[in-house]
C-alpha positions as CSV (number, residue, x, y, z in Angstrom):
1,X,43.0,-154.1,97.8
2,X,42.2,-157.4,99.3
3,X,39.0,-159.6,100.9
4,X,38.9,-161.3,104.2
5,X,38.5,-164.7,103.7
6,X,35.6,-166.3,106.2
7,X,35.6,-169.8,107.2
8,X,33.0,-171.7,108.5
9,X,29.8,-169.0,107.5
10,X,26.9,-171.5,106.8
11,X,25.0,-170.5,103.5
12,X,21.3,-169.1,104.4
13,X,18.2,-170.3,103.0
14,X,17.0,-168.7,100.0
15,X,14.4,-166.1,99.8
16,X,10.8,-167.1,100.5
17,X,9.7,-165.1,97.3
18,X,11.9,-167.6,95.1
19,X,9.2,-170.5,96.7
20,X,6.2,-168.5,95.6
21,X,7.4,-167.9,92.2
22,X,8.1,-172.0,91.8
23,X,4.4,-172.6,93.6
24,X,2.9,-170.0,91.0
25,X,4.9,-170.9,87.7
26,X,3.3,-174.7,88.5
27,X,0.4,-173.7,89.0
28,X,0.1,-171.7,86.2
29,X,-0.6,-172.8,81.9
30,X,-0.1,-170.9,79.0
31,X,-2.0,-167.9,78.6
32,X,-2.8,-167.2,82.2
33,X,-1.4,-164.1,83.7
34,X,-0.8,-162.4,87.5
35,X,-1.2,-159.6,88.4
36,X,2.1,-157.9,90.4
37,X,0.8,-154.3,92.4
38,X,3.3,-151.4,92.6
39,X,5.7,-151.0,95.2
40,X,4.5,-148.9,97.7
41,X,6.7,-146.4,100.2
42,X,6.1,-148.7,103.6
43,X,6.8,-145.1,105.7
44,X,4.2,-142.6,103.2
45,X,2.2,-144.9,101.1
46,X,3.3,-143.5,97.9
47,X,3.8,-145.4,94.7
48,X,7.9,-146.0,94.4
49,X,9.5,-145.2,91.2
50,X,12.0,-144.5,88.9
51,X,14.0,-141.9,88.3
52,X,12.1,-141.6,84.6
53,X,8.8,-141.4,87.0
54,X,8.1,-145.4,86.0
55,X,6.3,-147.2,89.0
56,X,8.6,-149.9,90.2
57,X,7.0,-153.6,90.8
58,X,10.1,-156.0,91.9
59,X,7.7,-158.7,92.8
60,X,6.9,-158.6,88.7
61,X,11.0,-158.4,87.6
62,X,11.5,-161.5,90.1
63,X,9.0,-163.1,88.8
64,X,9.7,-162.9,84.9
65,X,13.6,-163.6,85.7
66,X,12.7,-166.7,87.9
67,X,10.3,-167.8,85.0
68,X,13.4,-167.3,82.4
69,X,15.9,-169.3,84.4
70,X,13.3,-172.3,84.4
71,X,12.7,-172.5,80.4
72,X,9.5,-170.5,80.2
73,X,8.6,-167.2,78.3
74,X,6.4,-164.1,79.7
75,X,5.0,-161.0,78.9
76,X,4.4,-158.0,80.7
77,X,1.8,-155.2,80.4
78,X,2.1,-152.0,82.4
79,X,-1.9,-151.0,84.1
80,X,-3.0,-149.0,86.2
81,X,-3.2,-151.1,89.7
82,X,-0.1,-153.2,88.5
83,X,1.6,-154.7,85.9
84,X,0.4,-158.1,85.0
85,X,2.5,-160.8,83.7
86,X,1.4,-163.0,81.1
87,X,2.8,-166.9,81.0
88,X,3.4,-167.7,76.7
89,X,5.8,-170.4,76.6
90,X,6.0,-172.9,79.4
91,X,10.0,-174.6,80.0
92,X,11.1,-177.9,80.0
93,X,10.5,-180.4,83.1
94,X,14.4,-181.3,83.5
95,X,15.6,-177.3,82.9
């Protein structure tokens, strides 16, 4: 097996979502939470979920995984509209 190697394929911006995150961890202290709604089917309107029948939010996941590469800690409780993220540790300025 091999890879083509491409040359000159300029690096595209990163996802708007990753901005939102930032905007929301800053604006956000310890204890407050968000709430993330469940994925919906864009074509049928139905909830999306997995194969264990557990609504999906990735909005939530993306979220807590950008708030654990900055330093901070969350919390997560699974609702009915949603699943809301709480904010318990805050991460250090410089990480």
């Amino acid at each position: 097996m091999s890879f083509t190697i491409d040359k000159g394929i300029p690096i595209p911006q990163r996802s708007k979502a990753r901005g939102l995150y930032d905007k929301t961890l800053s604006a956000m202290e310890v204890g407050d939470s968000v709430l993330f709604p469940w994925d919906k089917d864009p074509h049928n309107g139905e909830f999306l979920v997995t194969k264990k029948k557990q609504k999906i939010s990735h909005a939530a996941n993306g979220f807590m995984g950008f708030a654990y590469s900055k330093g901070c800690k969350t919390k997560s409780r699974t609702l009915e509209d949603g699943r809301r993220v709480w904010l318990i540790k805050k991460g250090e300025p410089n990480e």
